[in-house]
């Protein structure tokens, strides 16, 4: 299934099937963390979202566009479902580790080099106080790095569309890295697949 379909074209909310095994991202992300993250945390968001919507299905795009009309259970668990489906799909055991295609050109336009981008993206992840996410987003022809608390995302705030999302909740790294969020972020870049990021970018600019 294409990432676009996973994020927005679902007909029901159910647990995403990972395109790799729990141990496939080792040594960068360990099996225990992946299993907890997918089979406990994401599963919990899916279950609680369905409960909060009382069995009714509302597309995530519709929820995020009208986020002020929903209670915190829909906001937190709807964000949790979208953010994690995006995140898990951006990771790969055999990632393309350098930016590719048009997104590579735009990364260089906006941030200088890939190393400069990584430095700024890491700073956004480290700078997010408490639980949250760091993002690479696209808005009005421009790329931007931003961050959000909890399970919020830039679609809710209409800040932009999401190319890359990095989970910086402690549950994403604490089992392996304890409090060292920076070490987790360095390892995230080792499994982040730029072919997937380019796919997200193309989906955004081609509508
Ligand atoms: Mn998470």
PDB file of C-alpha atoms and ligand atoms in Angstrom:
ATOM      1  CA  UNK A   1       0.000   0.000   0.000  1.00  0.00           C
ATOM      2  CA  UNK A   2       1.276   3.486  -0.808  1.00  0.00           C
ATOM      3  CA  UNK A   3       2.091   5.822   2.067  1.00  0.00           C
ATOM      4  CA  UNK A   4      -0.473   8.330   0.777  1.00  0.00           C
ATOM      5  CA  UNK A   5      -3.191   5.692   1.107  1.00  0.00           C
ATOM      6  CA  UNK A   6      -2.011   4.646   4.555  1.00  0.00           C
ATOM      7  CA  UNK A   7      -2.131   8.217   5.825  1.00  0.00           C
ATOM      8  CA  UNK A   8      -5.318   9.521   4.278  1.00  0.00           C
ATOM      9  CA  UNK A   9      -7.272   6.954   2.283  1.00  0.00           C
ATOM     10  CA  UNK A  10      -8.053   4.482   5.038  1.00  0.00           C
ATOM     11  CA  UNK A  11     -11.632   3.306   5.384  1.00  0.00           C
ATOM     12  CA  UNK A  12     -11.207   2.218   8.984  1.00  0.00           C
ATOM     13  CA  UNK A  13      -8.654   2.724  11.720  1.00  0.00           C
ATOM     14  CA  UNK A  14      -6.656  -0.428  12.310  1.00  0.00           C
ATOM     15  CA  UNK A  15      -3.115  -1.233  13.379  1.00  0.00           C
ATOM     16  CA  UNK A  16      -0.623  -0.528  10.592  1.00  0.00           C
ATOM     17  CA  UNK A  17       1.296  -3.583   9.418  1.00  0.00           C
ATOM     18  CA  UNK A  18       5.000  -2.777   9.557  1.00  0.00           C
ATOM     19  CA  UNK A  19       6.883  -3.309   6.282  1.00  0.00           C
ATOM     20  CA  UNK A  20       9.789  -4.876   8.266  1.00  0.00           C
ATOM     21  CA  UNK A  21      10.347  -7.040  11.356  1.00  0.00           C
ATOM     22  CA  UNK A  22      10.704  -5.649  14.873  1.00  0.00           C
ATOM     23  CA  UNK A  23      14.429  -6.487  14.917  1.00  0.00           C
ATOM     24  CA  UNK A  24      15.097  -5.218  11.376  1.00  0.00           C
ATOM     25  CA  UNK A  25      16.271  -1.744  12.397  1.00  0.00           C
ATOM     26  CA  UNK A  26      18.916  -2.985  14.835  1.00  0.00           C
ATOM     27  CA  UNK A  27      21.395  -1.855  15.967  1.00  0.00           C
ATOM     28  CA  UNK A  28      19.931   1.638  15.451  1.00  0.00           C
ATOM     29  CA  UNK A  29      16.483   0.993  16.910  1.00  0.00           C
ATOM     30  CA  UNK A  30      16.209  -2.134  19.049  1.00  0.00           C
ATOM     31  CA  UNK A  31      13.619  -4.881  18.775  1.00  0.00           C
ATOM     32  CA  UNK A  32      12.101  -4.307  22.219  1.00  0.00           C
ATOM     33  CA  UNK A  33      11.540  -0.604  21.531  1.00  0.00           C
ATOM     34  CA  UNK A  34       9.969  -1.337  18.140  1.00  0.00           C
ATOM     35  CA  UNK A  35       7.662  -3.995  19.554  1.00  0.00           C
ATOM     36  CA  UNK A  36       6.479  -1.787  22.427  1.00  0.00           C
ATOM     37  CA  UNK A  37       6.155   1.227  20.159  1.00  0.00           C
ATOM     38  CA  UNK A  38       4.112  -0.530  17.487  1.00  0.00           C
ATOM     39  CA  UNK A  39       2.213  -3.224  19.332  1.00  0.00           C
ATOM     40  CA  UNK A  40       1.488  -1.257  22.524  1.00  0.00           C
ATOM     41  CA  UNK A  41       1.666   2.475  21.859  1.00  0.00           C
ATOM     42  CA  UNK A  42       0.330   2.649  18.281  1.00  0.00           C
ATOM     43  CA  UNK A  43      -2.180  -0.105  18.959  1.00  0.00           C
ATOM     44  CA  UNK A  44      -3.389   1.921  21.940  1.00  0.00           C
ATOM     45  CA  UNK A  45      -3.880   5.044  19.823  1.00  0.00           C
ATOM     46  CA  UNK A  46      -5.893   3.057  17.252  1.00  0.00           C
ATOM     47  CA  UNK A  47      -8.107   1.450  19.909  1.00  0.00           C
ATOM     48  CA  UNK A  48      -8.682   4.729  21.752  1.00  0.00           C
ATOM     49  CA  UNK A  49      -9.390   6.663  18.540  1.00  0.00           C
ATOM     50  CA  UNK A  50     -12.073   4.168  17.526  1.00  0.00           C
ATOM     51  CA  UNK A  51     -13.524   4.397  21.028  1.00  0.00           C
ATOM     52  CA  UNK A  52     -13.437   8.212  21.048  1.00  0.00           C
ATOM     53  CA  UNK A  53     -15.295   8.278  17.692  1.00  0.00           C
ATOM     54  CA  UNK A  54     -17.771   5.700  19.037  1.00  0.00           C
ATOM     55  CA  UNK A  55     -17.158   3.363  16.125  1.00  0.00           C
ATOM     56  CA  UNK A  56     -17.802   6.034  13.496  1.00  0.00           C
ATOM     57  CA  UNK A  57     -15.087   6.514  10.856  1.00  0.00           C
ATOM     58  CA  UNK A  58     -14.009  10.062  10.053  1.00  0.00           C
ATOM     59  CA  UNK A  59     -10.993  10.576   7.746  1.00  0.00           C
ATOM     60  CA  UNK A  60      -7.950  11.974   9.539  1.00  0.00           C
ATOM     61  CA  UNK A  61      -7.726  14.855   7.054  1.00  0.00           C
ATOM     62  CA  UNK A  62     -11.239  15.913   8.067  1.00  0.00           C
ATOM     63  CA  UNK A  63     -10.420  15.600  11.764  1.00  0.00           C
ATOM     64  CA  UNK A  64      -7.223  17.657  11.446  1.00  0.00           C
ATOM     65  CA  UNK A  65      -8.899  20.342   9.295  1.00  0.00           C
ATOM     66  CA  UNK A  66     -11.540  20.869  11.994  1.00  0.00           C
ATOM     67  CA  UNK A  67      -9.489  19.949  15.041  1.00  0.00           C
ATOM     68  CA  UNK A  68     -11.114  22.538  17.329  1.00  0.00           C
ATOM     69  CA  UNK A  69     -14.430  20.695  16.988  1.00  0.00           C
ATOM     70  CA  UNK A  70     -13.011  17.531  18.557  1.00  0.00           C
ATOM     71  CA  UNK A  71     -12.204  16.650  22.141  1.00  0.00           C
ATOM     72  CA  UNK A  72      -8.739  15.839  23.433  1.00  0.00           C
ATOM     73  CA  UNK A  73      -9.228  12.062  23.018  1.00  0.00           C
ATOM     74  CA  UNK A  74      -9.783  12.449  19.260  1.00  0.00           C
ATOM     75  CA  UNK A  75      -6.980  15.005  18.972  1.00  0.00           C
ATOM     76  CA  UNK A  76      -4.398  12.961  20.880  1.00  0.00           C
ATOM     77  CA  UNK A  77      -5.250   9.552  19.429  1.00  0.00           C
ATOM     78  CA  UNK A  78      -5.938  10.810  15.889  1.00  0.00           C
ATOM     79  CA  UNK A  79      -2.568  12.545  15.960  1.00  0.00           C
ATOM     80  CA  UNK A  80      -1.036   9.400  17.430  1.00  0.00           C
ATOM     81  CA  UNK A  81      -2.333   7.255  14.560  1.00  0.00           C
ATOM     82  CA  UNK A  82      -1.270   9.611  11.756  1.00  0.00           C
ATOM     83  CA  UNK A  83       2.117  10.510  13.261  1.00  0.00           C
ATOM     84  CA  UNK A  84       3.140   6.903  13.884  1.00  0.00           C
ATOM     85  CA  UNK A  85       1.915   5.586  10.528  1.00  0.00           C
ATOM     86  CA  UNK A  86       4.079   8.256   8.919  1.00  0.00           C
ATOM     87  CA  UNK A  87       7.081   7.634  11.191  1.00  0.00           C
ATOM     88  CA  UNK A  88       7.145   3.844  10.878  1.00  0.00           C
ATOM     89  CA  UNK A  89       6.845   4.097   7.105  1.00  0.00           C
ATOM     90  CA  UNK A  90       9.784   6.485   6.854  1.00  0.00           C
ATOM     91  CA  UNK A  91      12.087   3.952   8.511  1.00  0.00           C
ATOM     92  CA  UNK A  92      13.763   1.116   6.655  1.00  0.00           C
ATOM     93  CA  UNK A  93      16.327  -1.641   7.321  1.00  0.00           C
ATOM     94  CA  UNK A  94      17.938  -0.711   3.973  1.00  0.00           C
ATOM     95  CA  UNK A  95      17.326   3.018   3.724  1.00  0.00           C
ATOM     96  CA  UNK A  96      18.487   5.401   1.055  1.00  0.00           C
ATOM     97  CA  UNK A  97      20.579   7.429   3.485  1.00  0.00           C
ATOM     98  CA  UNK A  98      21.053  10.593   1.433  1.00  0.00           C
ATOM     99  CA  UNK A  99      18.340  12.947   0.151  1.00  0.00           C
ATOM    100  CA  UNK A 100      17.240  12.128  -3.408  1.00  0.00           C
ATOM    101  CA  UNK A 101      15.312  13.725  -6.275  1.00  0.00           C
ATOM    102  CA  UNK A 102      13.629  17.092  -6.064  1.00  0.00           C
ATOM    103  CA  UNK A 103      13.596  16.986  -2.273  1.00  0.00           C
ATOM    104  CA  UNK A 104      17.419  16.798  -2.284  1.00  0.00           C
ATOM    105  CA  UNK A 105      17.526  20.042  -4.309  1.00  0.00           C
ATOM    106  CA  UNK A 106      15.083  21.728  -1.936  1.00  0.00           C
ATOM    107  CA  UNK A 107      16.967  20.523   1.170  1.00  0.00           C
ATOM    108  CA  UNK A 108      20.095  22.139  -0.265  1.00  0.00           C
ATOM    109  CA  UNK A 109      18.208  25.328  -1.224  1.00  0.00           C
ATOM    110  CA  UNK A 110      16.731  25.815   2.218  1.00  0.00           C
ATOM    111  CA  UNK A 111      19.312  24.397   4.590  1.00  0.00           C
ATOM    112  CA  UNK A 112      22.626  24.449   2.690  1.00  0.00           C
ATOM    113  CA  UNK A 113      23.791  20.841   2.824  1.00  0.00           C
ATOM    114  CA  UNK A 114      22.350  17.589   4.163  1.00  0.00           C
ATOM    115  CA  UNK A 115      24.672  17.925   7.175  1.00  0.00           C
ATOM    116  CA  UNK A 116      23.304  21.412   7.863  1.00  0.00           C
ATOM    117  CA  UNK A 117      19.766  20.018   7.625  1.00  0.00           C
ATOM    118  CA  UNK A 118      20.583  17.208  10.060  1.00  0.00           C
ATOM    119  CA  UNK A 119      22.032  19.668  12.545  1.00  0.00           C
ATOM    120  CA  UNK A 120      18.912  21.876  12.443  1.00  0.00           C
ATOM    121  CA  UNK A 121      16.504  18.925  12.543  1.00  0.00           C
ATOM    122  CA  UNK A 122      18.358  17.417  15.495  1.00  0.00           C
ATOM    123  CA  UNK A 123      18.231  20.782  17.286  1.00  0.00           C
ATOM    124  CA  UNK A 124      14.445  20.884  16.756  1.00  0.00           C
ATOM    125  CA  UNK A 125      14.130  17.392  18.258  1.00  0.00           C
ATOM    126  CA  UNK A 126      16.349  18.209  21.222  1.00  0.00           C
ATOM    127  CA  UNK A 127      14.611  21.543  21.749  1.00  0.00           C
ATOM    128  CA  UNK A 128      11.103  20.093  22.003  1.00  0.00           C
ATOM    129  CA  UNK A 129      10.469  20.170  25.745  1.00  0.00           C
ATOM    130  CA  UNK A 130       8.910  16.932  26.995  1.00  0.00           C
ATOM    131  CA  UNK A 131       7.010  14.633  24.643  1.00  0.00           C
ATOM    132  CA  UNK A 132       6.498  15.618  21.029  1.00  0.00           C
ATOM    133  CA  UNK A 133       7.680  15.528  17.455  1.00  0.00           C
ATOM    134  CA  UNK A 134      10.123  17.255  15.112  1.00  0.00           C
ATOM    135  CA  UNK A 135       8.947  17.845  11.545  1.00  0.00           C
ATOM    136  CA  UNK A 136      10.107  18.737   8.069  1.00  0.00           C
ATOM    137  CA  UNK A 137       7.128  20.407   6.455  1.00  0.00           C
ATOM    138  CA  UNK A 138       6.124  22.061   3.186  1.00  0.00           C
ATOM    139  CA  UNK A 139       3.990  25.171   3.028  1.00  0.00           C
ATOM    140  CA  UNK A 140       3.408  27.625   0.162  1.00  0.00           C
ATOM    141  CA  UNK A 141       6.424  26.409  -1.797  1.00  0.00           C
ATOM    142  CA  UNK A 142       8.790  26.472   1.158  1.00  0.00           C
ATOM    143  CA  UNK A 143      10.409  23.884   3.405  1.00  0.00           C
ATOM    144  CA  UNK A 144      10.534  24.438   7.136  1.00  0.00           C
ATOM    145  CA  UNK A 145      11.643  22.571  10.265  1.00  0.00           C
ATOM    146  CA  UNK A 146       9.293  22.771  13.222  1.00  0.00           C
ATOM    147  CA  UNK A 147       8.194  20.828  16.303  1.00  0.00           C
ATOM    148  CA  UNK A 148       4.973  20.156  18.218  1.00  0.00           C
ATOM    149  CA  UNK A 149       4.106  18.887  21.716  1.00  0.00           C
ATOM    150  CA  UNK A 150       2.287  15.631  22.542  1.00  0.00           C
ATOM    151  CA  UNK A 151       0.660  14.016  19.453  1.00  0.00           C
ATOM    152  CA  UNK A 152      -0.098  17.323  17.746  1.00  0.00           C
ATOM    153  CA  UNK A 153       1.119  17.781  14.173  1.00  0.00           C
ATOM    154  CA  UNK A 154       1.461  20.638  11.641  1.00  0.00           C
ATOM    155  CA  UNK A 155      -1.746  19.562   9.851  1.00  0.00           C
ATOM    156  CA  UNK A 156      -3.767  20.474  12.943  1.00  0.00           C
ATOM    157  CA  UNK A 157      -2.244  23.957  13.128  1.00  0.00           C
ATOM    158  CA  UNK A 158      -2.333  24.310   9.303  1.00  0.00           C
ATOM    159  CA  UNK A 159       1.352  25.154   9.477  1.00  0.00           C
ATOM    160  CA  UNK A 160       2.112  22.859   6.547  1.00  0.00           C
ATOM    161  CA  UNK A 161       2.088  19.360   5.104  1.00  0.00           C
ATOM    162  CA  UNK A 162       4.418  16.746   6.502  1.00  0.00           C
ATOM    163  CA  UNK A 163       7.421  15.297   4.679  1.00  0.00           C
ATOM    164  CA  UNK A 164       9.295  13.847   7.678  1.00  0.00           C
ATOM    165  CA  UNK A 165       8.196  13.286  11.275  1.00  0.00           C
ATOM    166  CA  UNK A 166      10.509  12.208  14.092  1.00  0.00           C
ATOM    167  CA  UNK A 167       9.028  10.927  17.343  1.00  0.00           C
ATOM    168  CA  UNK A 168      10.900  12.341  20.341  1.00  0.00           C
ATOM    169  CA  UNK A 169       8.683  10.861  23.062  1.00  0.00           C
ATOM    170  CA  UNK A 170      10.785   8.942  25.585  1.00  0.00           C
ATOM    171  CA  UNK A 171       8.948   5.742  24.571  1.00  0.00           C
ATOM    172  CA  UNK A 172      10.735   6.012  21.191  1.00  0.00           C
ATOM    173  CA  UNK A 173      14.192   5.675  22.754  1.00  0.00           C
ATOM    174  CA  UNK A 174      14.279   5.237  26.535  1.00  0.00           C
ATOM    175  CA  UNK A 175      14.758   1.439  26.626  1.00  0.00           C
ATOM    176  CA  UNK A 176      17.973   1.703  24.620  1.00  0.00           C
ATOM    177  CA  UNK A 177      19.253   5.228  25.110  1.00  0.00           C
ATOM    178  CA  UNK A 178      17.808   6.128  28.524  1.00  0.00           C
ATOM    179  CA  UNK A 179      17.691   9.926  28.691  1.00  0.00           C
ATOM    180  CA  UNK A 180      20.058  10.464  25.733  1.00  0.00           C
ATOM    181  CA  UNK A 181      17.648  11.816  23.122  1.00  0.00           C
ATOM    182  CA  UNK A 182      20.546  13.055  20.967  1.00  0.00           C
ATOM    183  CA  UNK A 183      21.925   9.517  20.575  1.00  0.00           C
ATOM    184  CA  UNK A 184      18.486   8.326  19.453  1.00  0.00           C
ATOM    185  CA  UNK A 185      18.284  11.147  16.893  1.00  0.00           C
ATOM    186  CA  UNK A 186      21.710  10.235  15.469  1.00  0.00           C
ATOM    187  CA  UNK A 187      20.462   6.644  15.100  1.00  0.00           C
ATOM    188  CA  UNK A 188      17.169   7.815  13.568  1.00  0.00           C
ATOM    189  CA  UNK A 189      19.144   9.293  10.658  1.00  0.00           C
ATOM    190  CA  UNK A 190      20.718   5.854  10.089  1.00  0.00           C
ATOM    191  CA  UNK A 191      17.322   4.255   9.357  1.00  0.00           C
ATOM    192  CA  UNK A 192      15.471   7.225   7.822  1.00  0.00           C
ATOM    193  CA  UNK A 193      14.765   6.346   4.171  1.00  0.00           C
ATOM    194  CA  UNK A 194      14.998   9.345   1.821  1.00  0.00           C
ATOM    195  CA  UNK A 195      13.197   7.519  -0.975  1.00  0.00           C
ATOM    196  CA  UNK A 196      10.173   7.526   1.336  1.00  0.00           C
ATOM    197  CA  UNK A 197      10.655  11.201   2.190  1.00  0.00           C
ATOM    198  CA  UNK A 198      10.831  12.023  -1.539  1.00  0.00           C
ATOM    199  CA  UNK A 199       7.611  10.000  -2.044  1.00  0.00           C
ATOM    200  CA  UNK A 200       5.891  12.102   0.620  1.00  0.00           C
ATOM    201  CA  UNK A 201       7.219  15.293  -0.973  1.00  0.00           C
ATOM    202  CA  UNK A 202       5.989  14.277  -4.441  1.00  0.00           C
ATOM    203  CA  UNK A 203       2.546  13.395  -3.019  1.00  0.00           C
ATOM    204  CA  UNK A 204       2.366  16.873  -1.477  1.00  0.00           C
ATOM    205  CA  UNK A 205       3.501  18.937  -4.481  1.00  0.00           C
ATOM    206  CA  UNK A 206       1.407  16.878  -6.908  1.00  0.00           C
ATOM    207  CA  UNK A 207      -1.661  17.282  -4.703  1.00  0.00           C
TER     208      UNK A 207
HETATM  209 MN1  LIG B   1       5.617   7.182  19.637  1.00  0.00          MN
END
